């Protein structure tokens, strides 16, 4: 069997195991191990697989992940979301669909301390969905806006997906975080524009809430009370990272210490909050680390088969401009993203597509990272496996899934427009890294 | 079966608690190192220790994550199966996972043995590395027990029906 056939068979076997509901990391380790063993020897495969697991688990560069995950869960369990939502409501509550817009602002700000889309969705959704339903918002708009807004958690730094991309492609995590800021804010504005247009066309979808008159004094007053904590943690953690004083892990550690201090100062630090946040953080980190170990082992097998190299040669010889090839690759990502979760999708596809996009097509690696996260964002809210939609379903159990998915389409268009803007103006992602780099 | 389940929950929690504590310890070590670095006396080998502690924390929480069904999988096709087919498929998947995990435990122990034989130590800390390999293998071993529990549950359900 040629190496290429072996590689393609390996990918097919992997998908078969996925559909049999074998945990994704175990499926990747088993295919990687068997493929590497068949391609070289099983003695070599034993060493490689064990070595990959050991190095992944004890890698300093990856210890940033539990830190950022813990930071997000501390914010999630300490009631920070409630205060954020109140602030966002004061800022944009007076506009049509104000509560839904406030949710987007709250998701964007919460995204600045949380790197996970599911945690952002759960935190803001548990506060905003009951509020929106209380004021007669359409169930579809209320739930879909939260599912879409939650995805801002992985766009705006810290983003676990960007960290993984950075580690997998050896790109600077600080630069990737910087690159995510403007597209993240742009996506927030696009989401708000979608809500504005939808509620302008049919005001009954998002009727104005009482006492929603814009009051600048109240808004400025609440800046000190509700927002200072997030600004403090973000400046302390990411200021140090962007200035080059901290490594990403140190930025995460400082962020955790900062958020514990803020929660303590707000008298929200209890044993229960700390315990819940730590339990969620260890569980999520274990899931992510096993995924990385699996993807590393699988990646070794794929590299052995020279599949990425052949794919790069093949795409290089295509009679289409790089732009078209890029669109094809992004479409593949989008298709895979509809049924594979964002983290495994990123880890699985980066070794295959990164050399093609960066080395063959000549695109900027930092820009491509942001584009990938954007496409993965679409995967978080598209059927059949839009993870954020399932989180929202957990919060609003009485709402049928199809009602949530029905409301998603306008937000998907917003993400699509954001992708097009970023393809036409890549500077939106590369500007900040260039200035600070 | 109930006793087995309770024991399993207690055991995985027992290992998850130190994992949580270690996460806080990592944060303290990282922040402490920054403060000492500002004072001109950085903690020697702190980066290595952060890596080792992360490894321990992750290994100890692998099983708890599995018990809470935290490891990602794709349920779209599988969830359409019903009755006996579904239970058989579940059993097969769990058996497959168990076999792989047993192979991994063995592999990592052998890896640790090679480290021990080669006298591998941390570059800055001088700590023997094989200990961490054994801890990781132990984490996978406890994960195996969770899968054994799932298999027992599958079999019990099949017998009942």
Short mmCIF file of C-alpha atoms in Angstrom, two decimals, chain B residues 1-134:
data_model
loop_
_atom_site.label_atom_id
_atom_site.label_comp_id
_atom_site.label_asym_id
_atom_site.label_seq_id
_atom_site.Cartn_x
_atom_site.Cartn_y
_atom_site.Cartn_z
CA UNK B 1 -23.19 -2.30 40.83
CA UNK B 2 -24.29 0.63 43.00
CA UNK B 3 -21.33 0.13 45.31
CA UNK B 4 -19.03 -0.07 42.29
CA UNK B 5 -20.49 3.19 40.96
CA UNK B 6 -20.10 4.97 44.30
CA UNK B 7 -16.54 3.69 44.64
CA UNK B 8 -15.76 4.88 41.11
CA UNK B 9 -17.16 8.35 41.77
CA UNK B 10 -15.27 8.58 45.07
CA UNK B 11 -12.01 7.38 43.51
CA UNK B 12 -12.13 9.77 40.54
CA UNK B 13 -13.05 12.68 42.86
CA UNK B 14 -10.26 11.69 45.21
CA UNK B 15 -7.77 12.15 42.36
CA UNK B 16 -9.48 15.23 40.94
CA UNK B 17 -9.14 17.16 44.22
CA UNK B 18 -5.32 17.24 44.17
CA UNK B 19 -5.57 18.14 40.46
CA UNK B 20 -7.60 21.25 41.39
CA UNK B 21 -5.19 22.17 44.16
CA UNK B 22 -2.24 21.76 41.79
CA UNK B 23 -3.87 24.18 39.34
CA UNK B 24 -3.85 26.83 42.07
CA UNK B 25 -0.29 25.89 42.91
CA UNK B 26 0.74 26.48 39.28
CA UNK B 27 -0.83 29.94 39.39
CA UNK B 28 1.03 30.73 42.63
CA UNK B 29 4.31 29.45 41.20
CA UNK B 30 3.90 31.52 38.02
CA UNK B 31 3.00 34.72 39.88
CA UNK B 32 5.68 34.08 42.50
CA UNK B 33 8.29 33.68 39.78
CA UNK B 34 7.27 37.02 38.21
CA UNK B 35 7.54 38.80 41.57
CA UNK B 36 10.90 37.22 42.37
CA UNK B 37 12.10 37.99 38.84
CA UNK B 38 11.28 41.66 39.44
CA UNK B 39 13.39 41.45 42.59
CA UNK B 40 16.22 39.95 40.55
CA UNK B 41 15.90 36.43 41.98
CA UNK B 42 13.74 34.28 39.66
CA UNK B 43 12.68 30.84 40.90
CA UNK B 44 15.11 28.31 39.43
CA UNK B 45 13.47 25.80 37.10
CA UNK B 46 10.02 27.34 37.54
CA UNK B 47 9.13 26.71 33.88
CA UNK B 48 9.98 23.04 34.25
CA UNK B 49 7.98 22.76 37.46
CA UNK B 50 4.99 24.42 35.81
CA UNK B 51 5.17 21.79 33.05
CA UNK B 52 5.51 18.90 35.52
CA UNK B 53 2.67 20.17 37.73
CA UNK B 54 0.43 20.65 34.69
CA UNK B 55 1.17 17.06 33.67
CA UNK B 56 0.23 15.78 37.15
CA UNK B 57 -2.95 17.88 37.29
CA UNK B 58 -4.12 16.79 33.84
CA UNK B 59 -3.34 13.10 34.46
CA UNK B 60 -5.23 13.07 37.75
CA UNK B 61 -8.32 14.66 36.22
CA UNK B 62 -8.50 12.44 33.10
CA UNK B 63 -10.75 9.90 34.82
CA UNK B 64 -13.07 12.47 36.39
CA UNK B 65 -13.44 14.07 32.98
CA UNK B 66 -14.37 10.66 31.53
CA UNK B 67 -16.84 9.99 34.35
CA UNK B 68 -18.58 13.29 33.57
CA UNK B 69 -18.52 12.36 29.85
CA UNK B 70 -16.27 15.34 29.23
CA UNK B 71 -14.16 13.81 26.44
CA UNK B 72 -15.47 15.04 23.09
CA UNK B 73 -17.27 12.65 20.77
CA UNK B 74 -19.64 12.98 17.82
CA UNK B 75 -23.08 11.65 18.70
CA UNK B 76 -25.06 12.48 15.52
CA UNK B 77 -25.24 9.02 13.96
CA UNK B 78 -24.86 7.00 17.14
CA UNK B 79 -27.78 8.70 18.86
CA UNK B 80 -30.09 7.55 16.07
CA UNK B 81 -29.49 3.92 17.03
CA UNK B 82 -32.13 2.35 19.23
CA UNK B 83 -32.58 -0.65 21.52
CA UNK B 84 -30.29 -3.63 21.29
CA UNK B 85 -28.21 -2.25 18.40
CA UNK B 86 -27.36 0.82 20.42
CA UNK B 87 -26.41 -1.17 23.53
CA UNK B 88 -24.21 -3.52 21.48
CA UNK B 89 -22.54 -0.59 19.73
CA UNK B 90 -21.94 1.12 23.08
CA UNK B 91 -20.38 -2.04 24.48
CA UNK B 92 -18.12 -2.43 21.44
CA UNK B 93 -16.97 1.19 21.61
CA UNK B 94 -16.22 0.86 25.33
CA UNK B 95 -14.29 -2.39 24.74
CA UNK B 96 -12.30 -0.70 21.98
CA UNK B 97 -11.54 2.27 24.28
CA UNK B 98 -10.49 -0.08 27.08
CA UNK B 99 -8.08 -2.01 24.82
CA UNK B 100 -6.51 1.22 23.62
CA UNK B 101 -6.19 2.62 27.13
CA UNK B 102 -4.54 -0.58 28.39
CA UNK B 103 -2.03 -0.38 25.52
CA UNK B 104 -1.40 3.29 26.39
CA UNK B 105 -0.82 2.53 30.09
CA UNK B 106 1.70 -0.16 29.16
CA UNK B 107 3.35 2.09 26.60
CA UNK B 108 3.78 4.98 29.02
CA UNK B 109 5.13 2.72 31.79
CA UNK B 110 7.70 1.34 29.33
CA UNK B 111 8.52 4.93 28.34
CA UNK B 112 9.07 5.74 32.02
CA UNK B 113 11.25 2.63 32.41
CA UNK B 114 13.41 3.79 29.50
CA UNK B 115 13.72 7.22 31.13
CA UNK B 116 14.76 5.57 34.39
CA UNK B 117 17.31 3.38 32.62
CA UNK B 118 18.68 6.37 30.69
CA UNK B 119 18.87 8.48 33.87
CA UNK B 120 16.79 11.31 32.34
CA UNK B 121 16.45 14.31 34.65
CA UNK B 122 15.01 17.82 34.26
CA UNK B 123 17.56 20.21 32.75
CA UNK B 124 17.18 22.91 35.43
CA UNK B 125 15.52 21.08 38.30
CA UNK B 126 17.49 17.83 38.14
CA UNK B 127 14.25 15.95 39.01
CA UNK B 128 14.09 12.39 37.59
CA UNK B 129 11.57 12.49 34.73
CA UNK B 130 10.35 8.90 34.97
CA UNK B 131 8.18 9.75 38.02
CA UNK B 132 6.00 11.99 35.86
CA UNK B 133 5.65 9.30 33.20
CA UNK B 134 4.43 6.88 35.89
#
